[in-house]
CSV table of C-alpha atoms and ligand atoms in Angstrom, one decimal:
chain,number,residue,atom,x,y,z
A,1,UNK,CA,0.0,0.0,0.0
A,2,UNK,CA,2.8,2.4,0.9
A,3,UNK,CA,4.1,1.9,-2.7
A,4,UNK,CA,0.7,2.9,-4.2
A,5,UNK,CA,0.3,6.0,-1.9
A,6,UNK,CA,4.0,6.8,-2.0
A,7,UNK,CA,4.0,7.2,1.8
A,8,UNK,CA,7.6,5.9,1.6
A,9,UNK,CA,8.5,9.6,1.2
A,10,UNK,CA,7.7,10.0,4.9
A,11,UNK,CA,10.2,7.4,6.1
A,12,UNK,CA,12.7,9.0,8.4
A,13,UNK,CA,11.0,12.4,8.3
A,14,UNK,CA,10.8,14.3,11.6
A,15,UNK,CA,7.2,15.4,12.3
A,16,UNK,CA,6.0,17.8,15.0
A,17,UNK,CA,2.3,17.2,15.8
A,18,UNK,CA,0.7,19.6,18.3
A,19,UNK,CA,-2.4,18.5,20.1
A,20,UNK,CA,-1.2,14.9,19.8
A,21,UNK,CA,-2.8,13.7,23.1
A,22,UNK,CA,-6.2,13.2,21.6
A,23,UNK,CA,-8.4,13.0,18.5
A,24,UNK,CA,-7.0,14.1,15.1
A,25,UNK,CA,-3.5,14.8,16.6
A,26,UNK,CA,-3.2,11.4,18.2
A,27,UNK,CA,-4.3,9.5,15.1
A,28,UNK,CA,-2.0,11.6,12.9
A,29,UNK,CA,1.0,10.9,15.1
A,30,UNK,CA,0.3,7.2,15.1
A,31,UNK,CA,-0.2,7.1,11.3
A,32,UNK,CA,3.1,9.0,10.8
A,33,UNK,CA,4.9,6.4,13.0
A,34,UNK,CA,3.2,3.6,10.9
A,35,UNK,CA,4.6,5.3,7.7
A,36,UNK,CA,8.2,5.2,9.2
A,37,UNK,CA,8.4,8.8,10.4
A,38,UNK,CA,9.8,10.0,13.7
A,39,UNK,CA,7.2,11.8,15.7
A,40,UNK,CA,7.5,14.7,18.2
A,41,UNK,CA,4.2,14.6,20.1
A,42,UNK,CA,3.2,17.8,21.8
A,43,UNK,CA,0.3,18.7,24.2
A,44,UNK,CA,-0.4,19.7,27.8
A,45,UNK,CA,-1.3,16.2,29.0
A,46,UNK,CA,2.2,14.6,29.1
A,47,UNK,CA,0.9,11.3,30.7
A,48,UNK,CA,-1.3,10.7,27.7
A,49,UNK,CA,1.5,11.5,25.3
A,50,UNK,CA,3.8,9.0,27.0
A,51,UNK,CA,1.2,6.2,26.3
A,52,UNK,CA,0.9,7.3,22.7
A,53,UNK,CA,4.7,7.4,22.3
A,54,UNK,CA,4.7,3.7,23.5
A,55,UNK,CA,2.1,2.9,20.8
A,56,UNK,CA,4.2,4.8,18.2
A,57,UNK,CA,7.3,2.7,19.2
A,58,UNK,CA,5.3,-0.5,18.5
A,59,UNK,CA,4.4,0.7,15.1
A,60,UNK,CA,7.8,2.0,14.2
A,61,UNK,CA,10.4,0.5,16.6
A,62,UNK,CA,13.3,2.0,14.7
A,63,UNK,CA,11.9,5.5,14.8
A,64,UNK,CA,12.7,8.1,17.4
A,65,UNK,CA,9.5,9.3,19.1
A,66,UNK,CA,9.3,11.9,21.8
A,67,UNK,CA,6.6,13.4,24.0
A,68,UNK,CA,7.1,17.0,24.8
A,69,UNK,CA,4.9,19.3,27.0
A,70,UNK,CA,3.5,22.2,25.1
A,71,UNK,CA,0.8,24.7,26.3
A,72,UNK,CA,0.0,26.8,23.2
A,73,UNK,CA,-0.9,29.7,25.6
A,74,UNK,CA,2.6,29.7,27.0
A,75,UNK,CA,5.3,31.8,25.3
A,76,UNK,CA,8.0,29.9,27.3
A,77,UNK,CA,6.8,26.5,26.1
A,78,UNK,CA,6.6,27.6,22.5
A,79,UNK,CA,9.9,29.5,22.3
A,80,UNK,CA,11.9,26.6,23.8
A,81,UNK,CA,10.3,23.7,21.9
A,82,UNK,CA,13.2,23.1,19.5
A,83,UNK,CA,15.8,23.3,22.3
A,84,UNK,CA,13.8,20.9,24.4
A,85,UNK,CA,13.4,18.4,21.6
A,86,UNK,CA,15.9,15.7,21.0
A,87,UNK,CA,15.3,15.9,17.2
A,88,UNK,CA,18.1,17.4,15.2
A,89,UNK,CA,15.6,19.1,12.9
A,90,UNK,CA,11.9,19.1,12.0
A,91,UNK,CA,10.6,18.4,8.4
A,92,UNK,CA,6.9,18.8,8.9
A,93,UNK,CA,4.8,20.9,11.4
A,94,UNK,CA,1.2,19.8,12.0
A,95,UNK,CA,-0.5,22.8,13.6
A,96,UNK,CA,-3.4,20.8,15.1
A,97,UNK,CA,-3.8,21.9,18.8
A,98,UNK,CA,-7.0,23.8,19.1
A,99,UNK,CA,-10.3,24.0,21.0
A,100,UNK,CA,-13.7,25.6,21.2
A,101,UNK,CA,-15.4,26.6,24.5
A,102,UNK,CA,-19.2,27.1,24.8
A,103,UNK,CA,-22.0,28.0,22.4
A,104,UNK,CA,-22.9,31.4,23.9
A,105,UNK,CA,-24.2,34.1,21.6
A,106,UNK,CA,-22.4,37.4,21.2
A,107,UNK,CA,-23.0,39.5,24.3
A,108,UNK,CA,-22.9,36.5,26.6
A,109,UNK,CA,-19.4,35.1,25.8
A,110,UNK,CA,-17.0,35.1,28.8
A,111,UNK,CA,-13.7,37.1,28.3
A,112,UNK,CA,-11.8,34.0,29.6
A,113,UNK,CA,-13.2,31.8,26.8
A,114,UNK,CA,-12.4,34.4,24.2
A,115,UNK,CA,-8.8,34.7,25.5
A,116,UNK,CA,-8.3,30.9,25.7
A,117,UNK,CA,-9.6,30.3,22.1
A,118,UNK,CA,-7.6,33.1,20.7
A,119,UNK,CA,-4.4,32.3,22.6
A,120,UNK,CA,-4.5,28.6,21.6
A,121,UNK,CA,-6.0,28.7,18.1
A,122,UNK,CA,-4.4,31.9,16.8
A,123,UNK,CA,-1.6,33.6,18.7
A,124,UNK,CA,0.0,30.3,19.9
A,125,UNK,CA,-0.3,28.9,16.4
A,126,UNK,CA,1.3,32.0,14.9
A,127,UNK,CA,4.2,32.0,17.5
A,128,UNK,CA,5.0,28.4,16.9
A,129,UNK,CA,4.7,28.7,13.1
A,130,UNK,CA,7.1,31.6,13.1
A,131,UNK,CA,9.7,29.6,14.9
A,132,UNK,CA,9.3,26.6,12.6
A,133,UNK,CA,9.2,28.8,9.4
A,134,UNK,CA,12.6,30.3,10.4
A,135,UNK,CA,13.9,26.8,11.0
A,136,UNK,CA,12.5,25.6,7.6
A,137,UNK,CA,14.1,28.7,5.9
A,138,UNK,CA,17.5,27.8,7.3
A,139,UNK,CA,17.1,24.3,5.9
A,140,UNK,CA,15.4,25.5,2.7
A,141,UNK,CA,12.9,22.7,3.2
A,142,UNK,CA,9.8,22.0,5.3
A,143,UNK,CA,6.0,21.7,5.3
A,144,UNK,CA,3.6,23.6,7.4
A,145,UNK,CA,0.1,22.0,7.8
A,146,UNK,CA,-2.6,23.9,9.6
A,147,UNK,CA,-5.7,22.1,10.8
A,148,UNK,CA,-8.4,24.6,10.0
A,149,UNK,CA,-12.1,23.8,9.8
A,150,UNK,CA,-15.2,24.4,7.8
A,151,UNK,CA,-15.7,27.0,10.6
A,152,UNK,CA,-12.8,28.9,9.0
A,153,UNK,CA,-14.7,29.1,5.7
A,154,UNK,CA,-18.3,29.4,6.9
A,155,UNK,CA,-19.1,31.0,10.2
A,156,UNK,CA,-22.2,29.8,12.1
A,157,UNK,CA,-24.3,31.2,14.9
A,158,UNK,CA,-23.2,30.5,18.5
A,159,UNK,CA,-19.7,29.8,17.3
A,160,UNK,CA,-18.5,33.4,16.6
A,161,UNK,CA,-15.2,33.2,18.5
A,162,UNK,CA,-14.2,29.7,17.4
A,163,UNK,CA,-15.2,30.5,13.7
A,164,UNK,CA,-13.2,33.8,13.9
A,165,UNK,CA,-10.1,32.0,15.2
A,166,UNK,CA,-10.3,29.5,12.4
A,167,UNK,CA,-10.8,32.3,9.8
A,168,UNK,CA,-7.6,34.0,11.3
A,169,UNK,CA,-5.7,30.7,11.1
A,170,UNK,CA,-6.8,30.3,7.5
A,171,UNK,CA,-5.8,33.8,6.5
A,172,UNK,CA,-2.4,33.5,8.3
A,173,UNK,CA,-1.7,30.1,6.6
A,174,UNK,CA,-2.7,31.4,3.2
A,175,UNK,CA,-0.5,34.5,3.5
A,176,UNK,CA,2.4,32.3,4.5
A,177,UNK,CA,1.9,30.1,1.4
A,178,UNK,CA,2.1,33.2,-0.7
A,179,UNK,CA,5.2,34.5,1.1
A,180,UNK,CA,7.0,31.2,0.5
A,181,UNK,CA,6.1,30.9,-3.2
A,182,UNK,CA,9.8,31.1,-4.3
A,183,UNK,CA,11.0,28.4,-1.9
A,184,UNK,CA,10.7,24.6,-1.6
A,185,UNK,CA,8.8,25.1,1.7
A,186,UNK,CA,5.2,23.9,1.4
A,187,UNK,CA,2.1,25.2,3.2
A,188,UNK,CA,-1.3,23.4,3.4
A,189,UNK,CA,-4.5,23.7,5.3
A,190,UNK,CA,-6.8,20.8,6.1
A,191,UNK,CA,-10.4,21.9,6.7
A,192,UNK,CA,-12.5,19.1,8.3
A,193,UNK,CA,-16.2,19.1,8.9
A,194,UNK,CA,-17.7,17.0,11.7
A,195,UNK,CA,-15.1,14.7,13.3
A,196,UNK,CA,-16.0,12.6,16.4
A,197,UNK,CA,-13.3,13.4,19.0
A,198,UNK,CA,-13.2,15.0,22.4
A,199,UNK,CA,-13.7,18.4,20.7
A,200,UNK,CA,-17.5,18.5,21.5
A,201,UNK,CA,-16.9,17.4,25.1
A,202,UNK,CA,-14.5,20.4,25.5
A,203,UNK,CA,-17.1,22.7,23.7
A,204,UNK,CA,-19.9,21.5,26.1
A,205,UNK,CA,-17.5,21.7,29.1
A,206,UNK,CA,-17.6,18.0,29.9
A,207,UNK,CA,-21.3,17.3,29.2
A,208,UNK,CA,-21.0,14.0,27.3
A,209,UNK,CA,-24.7,13.8,26.5
A,210,UNK,CA,-24.7,17.1,24.7
A,211,UNK,CA,-21.4,16.1,23.0
A,212,UNK,CA,-22.7,12.8,21.7
A,213,UNK,CA,-25.8,14.5,20.4
A,214,UNK,CA,-23.7,16.4,17.9
A,215,UNK,CA,-22.9,13.1,16.1
A,216,UNK,CA,-26.4,11.5,16.6
A,217,UNK,CA,-27.8,9.6,13.6
A,218,UNK,CA,-24.8,10.3,11.3
A,219,UNK,CA,-21.5,8.8,10.5
A,220,UNK,CA,-19.1,11.5,11.3
A,221,UNK,CA,-15.5,11.5,10.2
A,222,UNK,CA,-13.1,9.6,12.5
A,223,UNK,CA,-9.8,11.1,13.5
A,224,UNK,CA,-8.2,8.5,11.4
A,225,UNK,CA,-10.0,9.8,8.3
A,226,UNK,CA,-8.5,13.2,8.8
A,227,UNK,CA,-5.1,11.7,9.6
A,228,UNK,CA,-5.1,9.8,6.2
A,229,UNK,CA,-5.8,13.2,4.5
A,230,UNK,CA,-2.8,14.8,6.3
A,231,UNK,CA,-0.6,11.8,5.4
A,232,UNK,CA,-1.7,12.1,1.8
A,233,UNK,CA,-1.0,15.9,1.6
A,234,UNK,CA,2.5,15.6,3.2
A,235,UNK,CA,3.6,12.5,1.2
A,236,UNK,CA,3.2,14.0,-2.3
A,237,UNK,CA,6.3,14.7,-4.4
A,238,UNK,CA,8.2,17.9,-3.5
A,239,UNK,CA,6.7,19.9,-6.4
A,240,UNK,CA,3.1,19.2,-5.3
A,241,UNK,CA,1.5,21.6,-2.7
A,242,UNK,CA,-2.1,21.0,-1.6
A,243,UNK,CA,-3.2,24.5,-0.6
A,244,UNK,CA,-6.4,23.3,1.1
A,245,UNK,CA,-8.4,20.2,1.6
A,246,UNK,CA,-12.0,20.4,2.7
A,247,UNK,CA,-13.1,17.1,4.1
A,248,UNK,CA,-16.7,16.2,5.1
A,249,UNK,CA,-18.6,13.2,6.3
A,250,UNK,CA,-20.8,12.0,3.4
A,251,UNK,CA,-23.9,13.4,5.0
A,252,UNK,CA,-22.5,16.9,5.5
A,253,UNK,CA,-22.2,19.6,2.8
A,254,UNK,CA,-21.6,22.8,4.7
A,255,UNK,CA,-21.2,23.9,8.3
A,256,UNK,CA,-24.9,23.9,8.9
A,257,UNK,CA,-26.1,21.5,6.2
A,258,UNK,CA,-26.0,18.1,7.8
A,259,UNK,CA,-28.4,15.2,7.0
A,260,UNK,CA,-29.1,12.6,9.7
A,261,UNK,CA,-30.2,9.5,7.9
A,262,UNK,CA,-29.3,7.2,10.9
A,263,UNK,CA,-26.1,5.4,11.5
A,264,UNK,CA,-25.1,3.1,8.6
A,265,UNK,CA,-23.4,0.8,11.0
A,266,UNK,CA,-20.3,0.7,8.9
B,301,NAP,N1,-13.6,17.6,15.9
B,301,NAP,C1,-14.1,18.3,14.9
B,301,NAP,O1,-15.2,18.2,14.5
B,301,NAP,C2,-13.1,19.3,14.2
B,301,NAP,C3,-13.6,19.8,13.0
B,301,NAP,C4,-12.7,20.8,12.3
B,301,NAP,C5,-11.5,21.1,12.9
B,301,NAP,N2,-11.1,20.6,14.1
B,301,NAP,C6,-9.8,21.0,14.6
B,301,NAP,O2,-9.0,19.9,14.8
B,301,NAP,C7,-8.0,20.1,15.8
B,301,NAP,C8,-8.0,18.9,16.7
B,301,NAP,O3,-9.2,18.8,17.4
B,301,NAP,P1,-9.8,17.4,17.8
B,301,NAP,O4,-11.1,17.3,17.1
B,301,NAP,O5,-8.9,16.3,17.6
B,301,NAP,O6,-10.2,17.7,19.3
B,301,NAP,P2,-9.6,17.0,20.7
B,301,NAP,O7,-9.8,15.5,20.6
B,301,NAP,O8,-10.2,17.8,21.8
B,301,NAP,O9,-8.0,17.3,20.6
B,301,NAP,C9,-7.6,18.6,20.8
B,301,NAP,C10,-6.1,18.6,21.1
B,301,NAP,O10,-5.6,19.9,21.2
B,301,NAP,C11,-4.8,20.0,22.4
B,301,NAP,N3,-4.9,21.3,23.0
B,301,NAP,C12,-6.0,22.0,23.4
B,301,NAP,N4,-5.6,23.2,24.0
B,301,NAP,C13,-4.2,23.2,24.0
B,301,NAP,C14,-3.3,24.1,24.5
B,301,NAP,N5,-3.6,25.2,25.1
B,301,NAP,N6,-2.0,23.7,24.3
B,301,NAP,C15,-1.6,22.6,23.7
B,301,NAP,N7,-2.5,21.7,23.2
B,301,NAP,C16,-3.8,22.0,23.4
B,301,NAP,C17,-5.3,18.9,23.3
B,301,NAP,O11,-4.3,18.4,24.1
B,301,NAP,P3,-4.1,18.7,25.7
B,301,NAP,O12,-5.5,19.0,26.3
B,301,NAP,O13,-3.5,17.5,26.3
B,301,NAP,O14,-3.2,19.9,25.8
B,301,NAP,C18,-5.7,17.8,22.3
B,301,NAP,O15,-4.6,17.0,22.1
B,301,NAP,C19,-8.4,21.4,16.4
B,301,NAP,O16,-7.6,22.5,15.9
B,301,NAP,C20,-9.9,21.6,16.0
B,301,NAP,O17,-10.2,23.0,15.9
B,301,NAP,C21,-11.9,19.7,14.7
């Protein structure tokens, strides 16, 4: 299979995945390991990362995998990440860490929620990307992949802050791609629709009933589905740059247009 998909191009690559303790980031880190890459897994919950590193080692025993603590709201954590890593260099950055808090309408949104979503999804992402872009420029090689969202294309009610953070990440990523047009450094954005992860639990502040209702009667994307897209985008030949990849479950066609035909059981 790796011959057909050319994932052999990922063998020995060093990949930094943020938000690797859960959901899309975890699946992506494990799929990279399976493709023979070395994975630097970053998030706040280090205990979880250690377990995932152990799984990565089983999938790629010859690879070098490392768990590293990273709070995207901490300047110190971000600015020291390359020094704290045991990796000699990074080839691919997966900007995946992100979150949404609440469904309040404008006027009722807590300042703390605004600050947390912006510092994680926007300013933290920008700070980390600047560090890695300078690193990639020194090496004249690299790939930045931002996990955006349909929310970054189409804002919806009761998601104003999250949607605006994903619009900001999209604009930043797109500007970066244009700035790097004369270099071999690639820039891509993956824009998923509904993916069943801990994302909705975080949105509903731990209310698992409300979170599972989001995915009721439909087959959402799995984190693995998105990971496969990320692997595809980053394993193309060096002259191929996927600028953006919008990926939906089959029963979704926009942020708000979701059919609920019942679970297919597949
Ligand atoms: N699920 C969806 O429907 C969906 C759709 C479109 C886009 N997305 C995007 O996909 C990305 C991954 O989300 P997911 O669905 O996989 O959700 P998830 O399961 O909740 O995972 C989120 C990850 O982000 C990390 N994270 C959150 N805040 C952080 C911080 N301050 N510093 C460092 N890491 C932080 C979490 O790790 P720690 O808590 O351990 O730090 C966790 O590993 C996000 O950018 C999200 O916006 C999700």
